[in-house]
Coordinates of C-alpha atoms and ligand atoms in Angstrom, one line a residue:
Chain K
M1 CA -0.5 -6.4 30.5
I2 CA -2.3 -3.5 31.9
R3 CA -5.8 -2.8 30.5
P4 CA -5.8 0.7 28.9
E5 CA -8.9 1.8 30.8
L6 CA -7.3 0.9 34.1
R7 CA -4.0 2.5 33.3
Q8 CA -5.5 5.9 32.8
N9 CA -6.9 5.9 36.4
V10 CA -3.8 4.4 38.0
Y11 CA -1.2 6.6 36.5
I12 CA -2.6 10.0 36.6
R13 CA -1.0 12.9 34.8
G14 CA 2.3 14.1 36.2
D15 CA 2.6 11.2 38.6
A16 CA 6.2 11.9 39.7
A17 CA 6.9 8.5 41.1
T18 CA 6.5 6.6 37.9
P19 CA 8.0 8.0 34.7
K20 CA 6.3 7.1 31.4
F21 CA 9.3 5.1 30.3
R22 CA 11.9 3.7 32.7
V23 CA 14.9 2.4 30.8
R24 CA 17.6 0.5 32.7
E25 CA 21.0 -1.0 31.6
L26 CA 19.8 -1.3 28.0
D27 CA 22.2 -3.0 25.7
L28 CA 21.4 -3.6 22.1
F29 CA 23.3 -5.6 19.5
Y30 CA 23.0 -5.8 15.8
G31 CA 24.7 -9.2 15.3
T32 CA 28.0 -8.7 17.1
F33 CA 28.0 -4.9 16.9
Q34 CA 26.9 -3.2 20.1
A35 CA 24.8 -0.2 19.2
L36 CA 23.5 0.7 22.7
K37 CA 25.6 0.4 25.8
S38 CA 24.0 0.3 29.2
V39 CA 21.5 3.1 28.6
D40 CA 19.6 4.4 31.6
M41 CA 16.8 6.9 31.1
D42 CA 13.6 8.1 32.7
I43 CA 11.2 9.7 30.2
E44 CA 8.5 11.7 31.9
A45 CA 4.9 12.0 30.8
N46 CA 3.7 15.3 29.2
E47 CA 7.2 16.4 28.5
I48 CA 9.2 16.6 25.3
T49 CA 12.4 14.6 25.5
A50 CA 15.0 15.4 22.8
L51 CA 17.7 13.0 21.8
I52 CA 20.8 14.4 20.1
G53 CA 24.2 13.2 19.1
P54 CA 26.3 12.6 16.0
S55 CA 25.2 10.4 13.1
G56 CA 25.4 6.7 13.9
C57 CA 25.5 7.1 17.7
G58 CA 22.3 5.1 18.2
K59 CA 19.5 7.6 18.6
S60 CA 17.1 5.9 16.1
T61 CA 18.1 2.6 17.5
F62 CA 17.2 3.7 21.0
L63 CA 13.9 5.2 19.8
K64 CA 12.9 1.9 18.2
T65 CA 13.5 0.0 21.4
L66 CA 10.6 2.0 22.9
D67 CA 8.0 0.6 20.6
R68 CA 9.8 -2.6 19.7
M69 CA 10.2 -1.7 16.1
N70 CA 13.6 -3.3 16.4
D71 CA 11.9 -6.6 16.6
I72 CA 11.6 -6.7 12.8
I73 CA 15.4 -6.2 12.3
P74 CA 17.0 -9.6 11.8
G75 CA 19.9 -10.3 14.2
C76 CA 18.9 -7.6 16.7
R77 CA 19.1 -8.6 20.4
I78 CA 18.6 -6.6 23.5
S79 CA 19.2 -7.0 27.2
G80 CA 18.2 -4.8 30.1
K81 CA 14.8 -3.3 30.9
V82 CA 12.4 -1.0 29.3
E83 CA 9.3 -0.3 31.3
L84 CA 6.2 1.6 30.1
D85 CA 4.0 2.7 33.0
G86 CA 5.9 0.2 35.2
A87 CA 5.4 -2.8 32.9
D88 CA 8.3 -4.4 31.1
I89 CA 7.6 -4.1 27.4
Y90 CA 10.0 -7.0 26.6
A91 CA 8.3 -9.3 29.1
G92 CA 6.7 -12.5 27.7
G93 CA 3.1 -11.7 27.8
M94 CA 3.4 -8.2 26.2
D95 CA 1.1 -7.7 23.2
V96 CA 3.4 -5.9 20.7
N97 CA 0.6 -4.7 18.5
L98 CA -1.1 -3.1 21.5
L99 CA 2.2 -1.6 22.7
R100 CA 2.7 0.0 19.2
K101 CA -0.9 1.3 19.4
R102 CA 0.0 3.0 22.7
V103 CA 3.4 4.2 21.5
G104 CA 3.1 5.9 18.1
M105 CA 6.0 6.6 15.8
V106 CA 6.6 9.2 13.2
F107 CA 9.4 8.5 10.8
Q108 CA 12.2 10.7 9.4
K109 CA 10.8 10.5 5.8
P110 CA 7.1 11.1 5.7
N111 CA 5.6 7.7 4.8
P112 CA 1.9 8.1 4.0
F113 CA 0.2 5.1 2.5
P114 CA -0.5 5.4 -1.2
A115 CA -4.2 6.0 -0.5
S116 CA -6.5 8.9 0.2
V117 CA -6.0 11.3 3.1
Y118 CA -9.1 9.8 4.8
D119 CA -8.0 6.2 4.4
N120 CA -4.5 7.1 5.8
I121 CA -6.0 8.4 9.0
A122 CA -8.7 5.7 9.2
Y123 CA -6.2 2.9 8.7
G124 CA -5.1 2.6 12.3
P125 CA -8.6 2.8 13.9
K126 CA -9.9 0.2 11.3
T127 CA -6.9 -2.0 12.2
H128 CA -8.0 -1.9 15.8
G129 CA -11.6 -2.8 15.0
V130 CA -13.5 0.5 14.5
R131 CA -16.0 -0.1 11.8
K132 CA -18.7 2.5 12.1
K133 CA -18.5 5.1 9.4
S134 CA -19.6 7.9 11.7
E135 CA -17.1 7.0 14.3
L136 CA -14.3 6.9 11.7
D137 CA -15.4 10.3 10.4
D138 CA -15.1 11.7 13.8
I139 CA -11.7 10.2 14.4
V140 CA -10.4 11.5 11.0
E141 CA -11.6 15.0 11.7
S142 CA -10.3 15.2 15.3
S143 CA -6.9 13.7 14.4
L144 CA -6.4 16.1 11.6
R145 CA -7.5 18.9 13.9
R146 CA -5.0 17.8 16.5
A147 CA -2.3 17.8 13.9
A148 CA -3.3 21.3 12.9
I149 CA -3.9 20.3 9.3
W150 CA -7.7 20.0 9.2
D151 CA -8.3 23.4 7.5
E152 CA -5.7 22.6 4.8
L153 CA -7.1 19.1 4.1
K154 CA -10.8 19.1 4.8
D155 CA -11.6 19.6 1.2
R156 CA -9.3 17.0 -0.1
L157 CA -10.0 14.0 2.2
K158 CA -10.6 11.8 -0.8
K159 CA -7.5 12.9 -2.7
S160 CA -4.3 10.8 -2.6
A161 CA -2.0 11.6 0.3
L162 CA 1.0 11.3 -2.0
G163 CA -0.1 14.5 -3.7
L164 CA 0.5 16.6 -0.5
S165 CA 3.6 18.6 0.1
G166 CA 6.3 17.1 2.3
G167 CA 5.3 19.2 5.3
Q168 CA 1.7 18.3 4.9
Q169 CA 2.6 14.6 4.5
Q170 CA 4.5 14.7 7.8
R171 CA 1.7 16.3 9.7
L172 CA -0.7 13.8 8.1
C173 CA 1.6 11.1 9.4
I174 CA 1.4 12.7 12.9
A175 CA -2.4 12.8 12.5
R176 CA -2.3 9.1 11.5
A177 CA -0.4 8.2 14.6
L178 CA -2.7 10.2 16.8
A179 CA -5.8 8.5 15.3
V180 CA -5.1 5.3 17.2
K181 CA -5.1 7.3 20.5
P182 CA -1.6 6.6 21.6
D183 CA -0.2 8.1 24.8
V184 CA 3.4 8.4 23.6
L185 CA 4.7 9.8 20.3
L186 CA 8.1 9.0 19.1
M187 CA 9.5 11.2 16.3
D188 CA 12.7 10.4 14.4
E189 CA 14.0 13.6 12.9
P190 CA 10.5 14.5 11.8
T191 CA 11.5 17.8 10.3
S192 CA 14.8 17.0 8.6
A193 CA 13.2 16.8 5.2
L194 CA 11.1 19.9 5.6
D195 CA 11.5 23.6 5.0
P196 CA 11.6 26.1 7.9
I197 CA 7.9 27.0 7.8
S198 CA 6.8 23.4 7.9
T199 CA 9.4 22.8 10.6
G200 CA 8.0 25.6 12.6
K201 CA 4.5 24.2 12.3
I202 CA 5.6 20.8 13.5
E203 CA 7.5 22.3 16.5
E204 CA 4.4 24.3 17.5
L205 CA 2.4 21.2 17.1
A206 CA 4.7 19.2 19.4
Q207 CA 4.4 22.0 22.0
E208 CA 0.6 21.7 21.8
L209 CA 0.6 17.9 21.9
K210 CA 2.7 17.5 25.0
K211 CA -0.2 18.5 27.1
D212 CA -1.8 15.2 26.3
Y213 CA 1.1 13.0 25.1
T214 CA 4.6 12.1 26.0
I215 CA 6.9 13.0 23.2
V216 CA 10.4 11.8 22.4
I217 CA 12.1 13.5 19.4
V218 CA 15.4 12.7 17.7
T219 CA 16.9 15.8 16.1
H220 CA 20.2 16.9 14.6
N221 CA 19.1 20.5 15.0
M222 CA 20.5 21.9 18.2
Q223 CA 18.3 25.0 18.1
Q224 CA 15.3 22.8 17.7
A225 CA 16.2 20.7 20.7
A226 CA 16.8 23.8 22.8
R227 CA 13.6 25.4 21.6
I228 CA 11.1 22.7 22.2
S229 CA 12.4 20.1 24.6
D230 CA 12.1 19.8 28.4
K231 CA 14.8 17.2 28.7
T232 CA 17.7 16.4 26.5
G233 CA 19.8 13.3 26.1
F234 CA 23.2 13.3 24.4
F235 CA 24.3 10.0 22.8
L236 CA 27.8 9.2 21.7
L237 CA 28.8 5.8 20.2
G238 CA 25.9 4.0 21.8
E239 CA 26.3 5.5 25.2
L240 CA 24.0 8.1 26.8
I241 CA 26.7 10.6 27.8
E242 CA 24.5 13.1 29.5
F243 CA 20.8 13.4 30.2
G244 CA 19.0 16.1 32.1
G245 CA 16.9 19.3 31.8
T246 CA 17.4 21.0 28.4
D247 CA 18.5 24.2 30.0
E248 CA 21.3 22.6 32.0
V249 CA 22.5 20.4 29.2
F250 CA 22.7 23.4 26.9
D251 CA 23.9 26.1 29.3
A252 CA 26.0 24.1 31.8
P253 CA 26.7 20.7 30.5
R254 CA 28.4 18.4 33.0
E255 CA 30.5 16.6 30.3
K256 CA 33.1 18.2 28.2
R257 CA 32.0 16.0 25.3
T258 CA 28.5 17.3 25.4
E259 CA 29.8 20.9 25.4
D260 CA 32.0 20.1 22.4
Y261 CA 29.1 18.6 20.5
I262 CA 26.7 21.4 21.2
T263 CA 29.1 24.1 20.4
G264 CA 29.9 22.3 17.1
R265 CA 33.5 21.4 17.9
F266 CA 32.9 17.9 16.5
G267 CA 30.1 15.7 15.2
Chain N
M1 CA 35.0 9.5 -41.0
T2 CA 36.7 8.1 -37.9
F3 CA 36.3 4.4 -37.0
S4 CA 34.2 5.1 -33.9
A5 CA 31.9 7.5 -35.8
F6 CA 31.5 4.8 -38.4
K7 CA 30.7 2.2 -35.8
E8 CA 28.1 4.5 -34.4
T9 CA 26.4 5.0 -37.7
A10 CA 26.5 1.3 -38.4
M11 CA 24.8 0.5 -35.1
K12 CA 22.2 3.1 -35.9
V13 CA 21.5 1.5 -39.2
V14 CA 21.3 -2.0 -37.6
F15 CA 18.8 -0.7 -34.9
A16 CA 16.7 1.1 -37.5
V17 CA 16.5 -2.0 -39.7
T18 CA 15.6 -4.2 -36.7
A19 CA 12.9 -1.9 -35.7
A20 CA 11.6 -1.6 -39.2
V21 CA 11.4 -5.4 -39.6
F22 CA 9.6 -5.7 -36.3
I23 CA 7.0 -3.1 -37.2
L24 CA 6.6 -4.7 -40.6
C25 CA 5.9 -8.1 -39.0
V26 CA 3.1 -6.6 -36.9
I27 CA 1.6 -4.8 -39.9
V28 CA 1.8 -7.8 -42.1
I29 CA 0.0 -10.0 -39.5
C30 CA -2.7 -7.4 -39.0
V31 CA -3.2 -6.8 -42.8
F32 CA -3.2 -10.6 -43.4
I33 CA -5.8 -11.3 -40.7
F34 CA -8.1 -8.4 -41.5
A35 CA -7.8 -8.6 -45.3
R36 CA -9.0 -12.2 -45.1
S37 CA -11.6 -11.8 -42.4
V38 CA -13.3 -8.5 -43.5
P39 CA -14.8 -10.0 -46.7
A40 CA -15.9 -13.2 -44.8
I41 CA -17.6 -11.2 -42.1
G42 CA -19.2 -9.0 -44.8
E43 CA -20.7 -12.1 -46.4
I44 CA -21.9 -13.6 -43.1
G45 CA -22.9 -10.4 -41.5
L46 CA -21.2 -9.0 -38.5
F47 CA -24.1 -9.4 -36.1
E48 CA -24.8 -13.0 -37.3
F49 CA -21.1 -13.9 -37.1
L50 CA -20.6 -12.6 -33.5
F51 CA -23.9 -13.4 -31.9
S52 CA -25.4 -16.4 -33.6
T53 CA -24.8 -19.7 -31.7
E54 CA -25.3 -21.7 -34.8
W55 CA -22.1 -23.1 -36.4
A56 CA -22.8 -25.4 -39.3
P57 CA -20.5 -25.0 -42.2
N58 CA -21.8 -28.1 -43.9
N59 CA -25.5 -27.2 -43.9
T60 CA -27.2 -25.6 -46.8
P61 CA -27.4 -22.8 -46.3
A62 CA -24.3 -22.9 -44.0
S63 CA -24.3 -20.9 -40.8
Y64 CA -21.2 -19.3 -39.3
G65 CA -21.9 -18.0 -35.9
I66 CA -19.2 -18.0 -33.3
G67 CA -21.3 -16.8 -30.4
T68 CA -20.8 -20.2 -28.7
M69 CA -17.0 -20.0 -29.0
I70 CA -17.0 -16.5 -27.6
V71 CA -19.1 -17.7 -24.7
G72 CA -16.8 -20.7 -24.3
T73 CA -13.7 -18.5 -24.2
C74 CA -15.3 -16.2 -21.6
F75 CA -16.4 -19.1 -19.4
V76 CA -13.0 -20.8 -19.5
T77 CA -11.2 -17.6 -18.9
A78 CA -13.4 -16.6 -16.0
G79 CA -13.1 -20.1 -14.5
A80 CA -9.3 -20.1 -14.8
L81 CA -9.1 -16.6 -13.1
V82 CA -11.4 -17.7 -10.3
I83 CA -9.2 -20.6 -9.6
G84 CA -5.8 -19.2 -10.4
V85 CA -5.9 -15.7 -9.1
P86 CA -6.7 -16.2 -5.4
I87 CA -4.2 -19.1 -5.2
G88 CA -1.6 -17.1 -7.1
L89 CA -2.0 -14.0 -4.9
L90 CA -1.8 -16.0 -1.7
M91 CA 1.3 -17.7 -3.0
A92 CA 2.8 -14.4 -4.0
A93 CA 2.2 -13.0 -0.5
F94 CA 3.7 -16.2 0.9
M95 CA 6.8 -16.0 -1.3
A96 CA 7.4 -12.4 -0.7
R97 CA 6.6 -12.0 3.0
Y98 CA 6.3 -15.3 4.8
C99 CA 8.5 -17.9 3.2
P100 CA 11.7 -18.7 5.1
K101 CA 14.8 -18.4 3.0
P102 CA 15.7 -22.1 2.6
L103 CA 12.1 -22.9 1.4
Y104 CA 12.2 -19.9 -0.9
K105 CA 15.3 -21.3 -2.6
V106 CA 13.2 -24.4 -3.5
M107 CA 9.9 -22.7 -4.3
K108 CA 11.2 -20.0 -6.7
P109 CA 12.8 -22.5 -9.1
M110 CA 9.6 -24.6 -8.9
T111 CA 7.4 -21.7 -10.1
N112 CA 9.9 -21.1 -12.9
I113 CA 9.7 -24.7 -13.9
L114 CA 5.9 -24.5 -13.9
A115 CA 6.2 -21.5 -16.3
G116 CA 8.4 -23.4 -18.6
I117 CA 6.3 -26.6 -19.0
P118 CA 5.0 -26.8 -22.6
S119 CA 1.3 -26.4 -22.9
I120 CA 0.8 -29.8 -24.4
V121 CA 2.1 -31.3 -21.2
Y122 CA -0.5 -29.4 -19.3
G123 CA -3.1 -30.7 -21.7
Y124 CA -1.9 -34.2 -21.2
F125 CA -2.0 -33.8 -17.4
G126 CA -5.5 -32.5 -17.7
M127 CA -6.6 -35.5 -19.8
M128 CA -5.0 -38.0 -17.6
V129 CA -5.6 -36.6 -14.1
I130 CA -8.1 -33.8 -14.0
A131 CA -10.7 -35.1 -16.5
P132 CA -11.0 -38.5 -14.8
L133 CA -11.3 -36.8 -11.4
I134 CA -14.1 -34.6 -12.7
R135 CA -15.8 -37.5 -14.4
D136 CA -15.7 -39.8 -11.4
N137 CA -16.7 -37.2 -8.9
F138 CA -19.2 -35.0 -10.8
G139 CA -20.2 -37.0 -13.8
G140 CA -20.2 -36.0 -17.4
T141 CA -17.4 -36.9 -19.8
G142 CA -14.8 -35.1 -17.8
Y143 CA -13.9 -32.9 -20.7
S144 CA -15.5 -29.7 -19.6
I145 CA -15.3 -26.0 -18.7
L146 CA -14.4 -27.0 -15.2
T147 CA -11.5 -29.2 -16.3
A148 CA -10.2 -26.5 -18.6
S149 CA -10.5 -23.9 -15.9
I150 CA -8.6 -25.9 -13.4
V151 CA -5.7 -26.7 -15.8
L152 CA -5.5 -23.1 -17.1
G153 CA -5.8 -21.9 -13.5
I154 CA -2.7 -23.8 -12.8
M155 CA -1.0 -22.6 -16.0
I156 CA -1.4 -19.0 -15.0
L157 CA 0.0 -19.4 -11.5
P158 CA 3.6 -18.7 -12.4
T159 CA 2.6 -15.5 -14.1
V160 CA 0.4 -14.3 -11.3
I161 CA 2.9 -15.3 -8.6
G162 CA 5.9 -14.0 -10.4
V163 CA 4.6 -10.5 -11.3
S164 CA 2.7 -10.0 -8.0
E165 CA 5.7 -11.2 -6.0
S166 CA 8.0 -8.7 -7.6
A167 CA 5.4 -6.0 -7.2
L168 CA 5.3 -6.7 -3.5
R169 CA 9.1 -6.8 -3.3
A170 CA 9.4 -3.6 -5.1
L171 CA 7.5 -1.7 -2.4
P172 CA 9.6 0.5 -0.1
N173 CA 9.8 -0.9 3.4
T174 CA 8.2 2.3 4.7
Y175 CA 4.6 1.1 4.1
Y176 CA 5.2 -2.0 6.1
E177 CA 6.9 -0.2 8.9
G178 CA 4.3 2.5 9.0
A179 CA 1.5 -0.1 9.3
L180 CA 3.4 -2.0 12.1
A181 CA 4.1 1.3 14.0
L182 CA 0.3 1.8 14.1
G183 CA -0.1 -1.5 15.8
A184 CA -1.0 -3.6 12.8
T185 CA -0.1 -7.3 12.8
H186 CA 2.2 -8.8 10.1
E187 CA -0.9 -10.2 8.3
H188 CA -2.7 -6.9 8.4
A189 CA 0.3 -5.0 7.2
V190 CA 0.8 -7.4 4.2
F191 CA -2.8 -7.8 3.1
M192 CA -4.3 -4.4 4.0
T193 CA -1.3 -2.1 3.3
E194 CA 1.1 -3.7 1.0
F195 CA -1.5 -5.4 -1.3
P196 CA -3.3 -2.1 -2.0
A197 CA 0.0 -0.3 -2.4
A198 CA 1.1 -2.9 -5.0
R199 CA -2.3 -2.9 -6.7
S200 CA -1.1 -1.8 -10.1
G201 CA 1.5 -4.6 -10.3
I202 CA -1.0 -7.1 -8.9
L203 CA -3.6 -6.1 -11.4
T204 CA -1.1 -6.4 -14.2
S205 CA -0.3 -9.9 -13.1
V206 CA -4.0 -10.8 -13.3
V207 CA -4.4 -9.3 -16.8
L208 CA -1.3 -11.0 -18.0
G209 CA -2.7 -14.3 -16.8
L210 CA -6.0 -13.3 -18.5
G211 CA -4.1 -12.8 -21.8
R212 CA -2.4 -16.2 -21.4
V213 CA -5.7 -18.0 -20.9
V214 CA -7.5 -16.3 -23.8
G215 CA -4.7 -17.2 -26.2
E216 CA -4.0 -20.7 -24.9
T217 CA -4.7 -23.3 -27.6
M218 CA -3.0 -26.7 -27.2
A219 CA -3.9 -27.5 -23.6
V220 CA -7.5 -26.3 -24.1
V221 CA -8.2 -28.3 -27.2
M222 CA -7.2 -31.5 -25.4
I223 CA -9.6 -31.1 -22.4
V224 CA -12.4 -28.6 -23.1
G225 CA -14.7 -31.0 -24.9
N226 CA -15.0 -28.9 -28.1
S227 CA -18.7 -29.1 -28.4
T228 CA -20.3 -26.4 -30.6
A229 CA -23.5 -26.3 -28.4
L230 CA -24.1 -23.7 -25.8
P231 CA -23.1 -25.2 -22.4
D232 CA -25.7 -25.8 -19.7
S233 CA -23.3 -26.3 -16.8
L234 CA -19.7 -26.2 -15.9
L235 CA -19.5 -29.9 -16.6
D236 CA -20.4 -29.4 -20.3
G237 CA -17.8 -29.2 -23.0
V238 CA -17.4 -26.0 -25.0
R239 CA -15.2 -24.6 -27.7
T240 CA -13.0 -21.7 -27.2
M241 CA -12.1 -19.5 -30.1
T242 CA -8.6 -20.9 -30.2
S243 CA -9.6 -24.5 -30.1
H244 CA -12.3 -23.8 -32.7
I245 CA -9.7 -22.5 -35.1
V246 CA -7.2 -25.2 -34.6
L247 CA -9.8 -27.9 -35.0
E248 CA -11.1 -26.9 -38.3
L249 CA -8.5 -24.8 -40.1
G250 CA -6.8 -27.8 -41.5
Y251 CA -9.5 -28.8 -43.9
A252 CA -11.6 -25.6 -44.2
T253 CA -11.9 -23.9 -47.6
D254 CA -13.6 -20.8 -49.0
L255 CA -16.0 -19.0 -46.7
H256 CA -15.5 -21.6 -44.0
R257 CA -11.8 -20.8 -43.9
G258 CA -12.6 -17.1 -44.0
A259 CA -14.9 -17.4 -41.0
L260 CA -12.1 -19.2 -39.1
I261 CA -9.6 -16.4 -39.9
A262 CA -12.3 -13.9 -38.8
T263 CA -12.4 -15.8 -35.5
A264 CA -8.7 -15.1 -35.2
A265 CA -9.4 -11.5 -35.9
V266 CA -11.9 -11.4 -33.0
L267 CA -9.3 -13.1 -30.8
F268 CA -6.8 -10.5 -31.9
V269 CA -9.1 -7.7 -30.8
F270 CA -9.6 -9.4 -27.4
I271 CA -5.8 -9.6 -26.9
L272 CA -5.4 -6.0 -28.1
F273 CA -8.0 -4.9 -25.6
I274 CA -6.2 -6.8 -22.8
N275 CA -2.9 -5.1 -23.7
L276 CA -4.5 -1.7 -23.7
L277 CA -5.8 -2.6 -20.2
I278 CA -2.3 -3.3 -19.1
V279 CA -1.0 -0.1 -20.4
A280 CA -3.8 1.8 -18.7
I281 CA -3.1 0.1 -15.4
R282 CA 0.6 0.8 -15.7
R283 CA -0.1 4.5 -16.5
K284 CA -2.4 4.8 -13.6
G285 CA 0.1 3.1 -11.3
R286 CA 2.8 5.6 -12.4
A287 CA 0.6 8.6 -12.0
K288 CA 0.2 7.8 -8.3
Ligands
LIG1 N1 19.7 -2.8 10.9 C1 21.0 -2.6 11.3 N2 21.9 -3.6 11.2 C2 23.2 -3.4 11.6 N3 23.6 -2.2 12.2 C3 22.8 -1.2 12.3 C4 21.4 -1.3 11.9 N4 20.8 -0.2 12.1 C5 21.7 0.7 12.6 N5 22.9 0.0 12.7 C6 24.2 0.6 13.3 O1 23.9 1.0 14.6 C7 24.5 2.2 14.9 C8 23.5 3.2 15.3 O2 22.6 3.5 14.3 P1 21.3 4.5 14.4 O3 20.6 4.4 13.1 O4 20.6 4.2 15.7 O5 22.1 5.9 14.5 P2 21.5 7.3 14.6 O6 22.0 7.9 15.8 O7 20.0 7.3 14.4 O8 22.1 8.1 13.3 P3 21.5 9.2 12.4 O9 21.6 10.4 13.1 O10 22.4 9.1 11.2 O11 20.1 8.8 12.0 C9 25.2 2.7 13.6 O12 26.6 2.4 13.7 C10 24.6 1.8 12.5 O13 25.5 1.6 11.5
LIG2 MG1 18.7 8.0 12.9

């Protein structure tokens, strides 16, 4: 395991030699059903990588392998390699909780805890041992600011998070993920339950955040993928059919199947 | 009138009658208890009745203070909760979030059996097992607040476990996943996320247990010592309101009898209050 303070020095920003995630020949089985088939992907730091593909093709499954959230699914097995900053996250000595601290996840349905706004954000830092009130206050404010929702929520920090609108809840969840100071943010259809204005805010936010974080986003919205992402991966039936720069994938796809999907001929 | 319309009307009548009988029962019980106890309390004096620790129906003049019994009920209840609630909540967490399936198939029926055991059996168990244990290890007669607390603490386990476990199981998976995704361990996710999220159900389980302890009679009267003096320690015997009533009602007459029924009225108010508490918790839980 790499100590976080070392890591930041060793893998400086934009280090072309080592991608943030290096995925090789990744197979994943739910029982006997193979949900991912030999997936290879390099995910670069400080970029937004979009994952697209028809329903059931394995996008969420793939995303979960990156922070090992698939561990809690009974009967789920994987083989192949997933490296984060060069270290195999499925290797024996890996601390899963520390991994998930480094790789944050935002879910399709906003899932704030039934607690106050403040407690939602402070939950992660507290979990990882931050006790001082002043320090927690700082983290809450800076996380909400990063998620561009501080101004809306600063007067209702003590109010229940469940009383917020769906869009506010989702940005709260992003702030909650940022509060543990991750370096990767995984987002599974984060805007599918939101109206266009909230969606726009989250897209803007993602653009802003990619300066400091690596972002992987699953989306069913082609325009969204085209708008915000640097790289796009197209999945079909568990296979990564095409992966490359978003412009190339959308303007000149190498694969007929990709073109058919993007232009809406199936899926 | 068609047959189906007739059937519908008939069912309506049946339901209305059932509801009326039920409401009538509640009213009759209330009227009975309060009609008999109000004059008695009037004669004794409300303050004297509730706060005097002197219960001596055979003295002249007789004194009818149930302060000791109220204290007894409070001590035994608090003791039972102190023992039963932590164990019950840990068991609920275990059953809902840790227990492997095969073990669960054994544990679940066992808690159900525990719930179905008649209270006299608990009393007998307390007399034969717990009381001697207390006597031999801590002294005293063994019939004490502590003994009753332990036995009642065990008695409320099925309630606390059952209600809290289903409260935990009713939670959506998203809280657990959300906690894990932030790097929380399984323990942290269960105790720091799911417990607070299920708090209204968990509180309800505690208050239901509380109601059970306050109203329990048979098991208590067998092990609590039944002394009418104020206790000095947990090893002293006390009387709870329930054991007080059951011990004397058989032979009491006149004002003595009235005072016992008034004790039942006080108990009734306690239980009413507990039920209101449950309603309040549920309402608060739903408002979230
Ligand atoms: N826990 C599970 N157990 C068994 N099979 C599963 C499980 N989760 C997903 N699958 C299967 O794995 C395949 C991929 O599912 P996944 O959720 O990754 O799809 P997806 O691309 O995210 O779809 P969507 O766009 O609808 O979210 C599907 O066929 C699905 O039925
Ligand atoms: Mg999905």
